[in-house]
Amino acid sequence: ERWITKEISFEVDQKKYQFKEQVRALKLEDFENWLKEVGFKIKDIYGDYRLSDYNPLSSNRLIMIVQ
């Protein structure tokens, strides 16, 4: 399986915080299959918050409009 791990560190009011986040990297195909199983359809797909076209090789995000 594909996983993304990142460490987050910051300081607030002279107190240090450190977290480790691990999320599963999913592909569009994963979402398409899961959504189809429960009767949902993907209406639109975007690659960023500016609603640019999605490109699986270069987009920073996978944003889906689902109904």
C-alpha atoms as a PDB file:
ATOM      1  CA  GLU A   1       0.000   0.000   0.000  1.00  0.00           C
ATOM      2  CA  ARG A   2       1.007   3.590  -0.574  1.00  0.00           C
ATOM      3  CA  TRP A   3       1.437   5.810   2.495  1.00  0.00           C
ATOM      4  CA  ILE A   4       2.461   9.432   2.961  1.00  0.00           C
ATOM      5  CA  THR A   5       4.133  10.347   6.242  1.00  0.00           C
ATOM      6  CA  LYS A   6       4.956  13.855   7.409  1.00  0.00           C
ATOM      7  CA  GLU A   7       6.147  15.388  10.630  1.00  0.00           C
ATOM      8  CA  ILE A   8       4.640  18.645  11.832  1.00  0.00           C
ATOM      9  CA  SER A   9       6.421  20.845  14.376  1.00  0.00           C
ATOM     10  CA  PHE A  10       5.411  24.277  15.634  1.00  0.00           C
ATOM     11  CA  GLU A  11       5.535  26.497  18.703  1.00  0.00           C
ATOM     12  CA  VAL A  12       2.728  28.447  20.378  1.00  0.00           C
ATOM     13  CA  ASP A  13       3.203  30.594  23.469  1.00  0.00           C
ATOM     14  CA  GLN A  14       6.704  29.153  23.942  1.00  0.00           C
ATOM     15  CA  LYS A  15       5.335  25.619  24.000  1.00  0.00           C
ATOM     16  CA  LYS A  16       6.611  23.213  21.347  1.00  0.00           C
ATOM     17  CA  TYR A  17       4.332  20.752  19.583  1.00  0.00           C
ATOM     18  CA  GLN A  18       5.335  17.868  17.367  1.00  0.00           C
ATOM     19  CA  PHE A  19       3.046  15.510  15.499  1.00  0.00           C
ATOM     20  CA  LYS A  20       3.495  12.733  13.009  1.00  0.00           C
ATOM     21  CA  GLU A  21       0.787  12.240  10.397  1.00  0.00           C
ATOM     22  CA  GLN A  22       0.392   9.188   8.200  1.00  0.00           C
ATOM     23  CA  VAL A  23      -2.251   8.952   5.507  1.00  0.00           C
ATOM     24  CA  ARG A  24      -2.926   6.435   2.789  1.00  0.00           C
ATOM     25  CA  ALA A  25      -2.237   7.646  -0.743  1.00  0.00           C
ATOM     26  CA  LEU A  26      -5.287   6.834  -2.837  1.00  0.00           C
ATOM     27  CA  LYS A  27      -5.702   7.004  -6.592  1.00  0.00           C
ATOM     28  CA  LEU A  28      -8.708   8.244  -8.535  1.00  0.00           C
ATOM     29  CA  GLU A  29      -9.441   4.616  -9.432  1.00  0.00           C
ATOM     30  CA  ASP A  30      -9.763   3.742  -5.719  1.00  0.00           C
ATOM     31  CA  PHE A  31     -12.392   6.437  -5.221  1.00  0.00           C
ATOM     32  CA  GLU A  32     -14.231   5.543  -8.430  1.00  0.00           C
ATOM     33  CA  ASN A  33     -14.558   1.914  -7.320  1.00  0.00           C
ATOM     34  CA  TRP A  34     -15.689   2.742  -3.781  1.00  0.00           C
ATOM     35  CA  LEU A  35     -18.169   5.368  -4.916  1.00  0.00           C
ATOM     36  CA  LYS A  36     -19.643   3.053  -7.552  1.00  0.00           C
ATOM     37  CA  GLU A  37     -20.176   0.355  -4.901  1.00  0.00           C
ATOM     38  CA  VAL A  38     -22.411   2.689  -2.892  1.00  0.00           C
ATOM     39  CA  GLY A  39     -24.259   4.220  -5.836  1.00  0.00           C
ATOM     40  CA  PHE A  40     -22.462   7.553  -6.142  1.00  0.00           C
ATOM     41  CA  LYS A  41     -21.215   9.163  -9.361  1.00  0.00           C
ATOM     42  CA  ILE A  42     -18.310  11.553  -9.847  1.00  0.00           C
ATOM     43  CA  LYS A  43     -19.653  14.700 -11.531  1.00  0.00           C
ATOM     44  CA  ASP A  44     -16.421  16.744 -11.745  1.00  0.00           C
ATOM     45  CA  ILE A  45     -12.759  16.325 -10.886  1.00  0.00           C
ATOM     46  CA  TYR A  46     -10.245  19.103 -10.197  1.00  0.00           C
ATOM     47  CA  GLY A  47      -6.532  19.158  -9.498  1.00  0.00           C
ATOM     48  CA  ASP A  48      -6.312  22.098  -7.092  1.00  0.00           C
ATOM     49  CA  TYR A  49      -8.326  24.684  -5.151  1.00  0.00           C
ATOM     50  CA  ARG A  50      -8.443  26.910  -8.245  1.00  0.00           C
ATOM     51  CA  LEU A  51     -10.447  24.123  -9.926  1.00  0.00           C
ATOM     52  CA  SER A  52      -7.801  23.424 -12.556  1.00  0.00           C
ATOM     53  CA  ASP A  53      -7.997  20.225 -14.573  1.00  0.00           C
ATOM     54  CA  TYR A  54      -6.852  17.127 -12.702  1.00  0.00           C
ATOM     55  CA  ASN A  55      -3.626  15.510 -13.893  1.00  0.00           C
ATOM     56  CA  PRO A  56      -2.612  12.370 -11.963  1.00  0.00           C
ATOM     57  CA  LEU A  57       1.088  13.104 -12.537  1.00  0.00           C
ATOM     58  CA  SER A  58       1.212  16.784 -11.657  1.00  0.00           C
ATOM     59  CA  SER A  59      -1.857  17.883  -9.671  1.00  0.00           C
ATOM     60  CA  ASN A  60      -1.377  18.818  -6.020  1.00  0.00           C
ATOM     61  CA  ARG A  61      -4.866  17.672  -5.088  1.00  0.00           C
ATOM     62  CA  LEU A  62      -7.662  15.383  -6.182  1.00  0.00           C
ATOM     63  CA  ILE A  63     -10.910  17.250  -5.630  1.00  0.00           C
ATOM     64  CA  MET A  64     -14.117  15.481  -6.598  1.00  0.00           C
ATOM     65  CA  ILE A  65     -17.690  16.670  -6.911  1.00  0.00           C
ATOM     66  CA  VAL A  66     -19.774  13.579  -6.171  1.00  0.00           C
ATOM     67  CA  GLN A  67     -23.511  12.963  -6.275  1.00  0.00           C
END
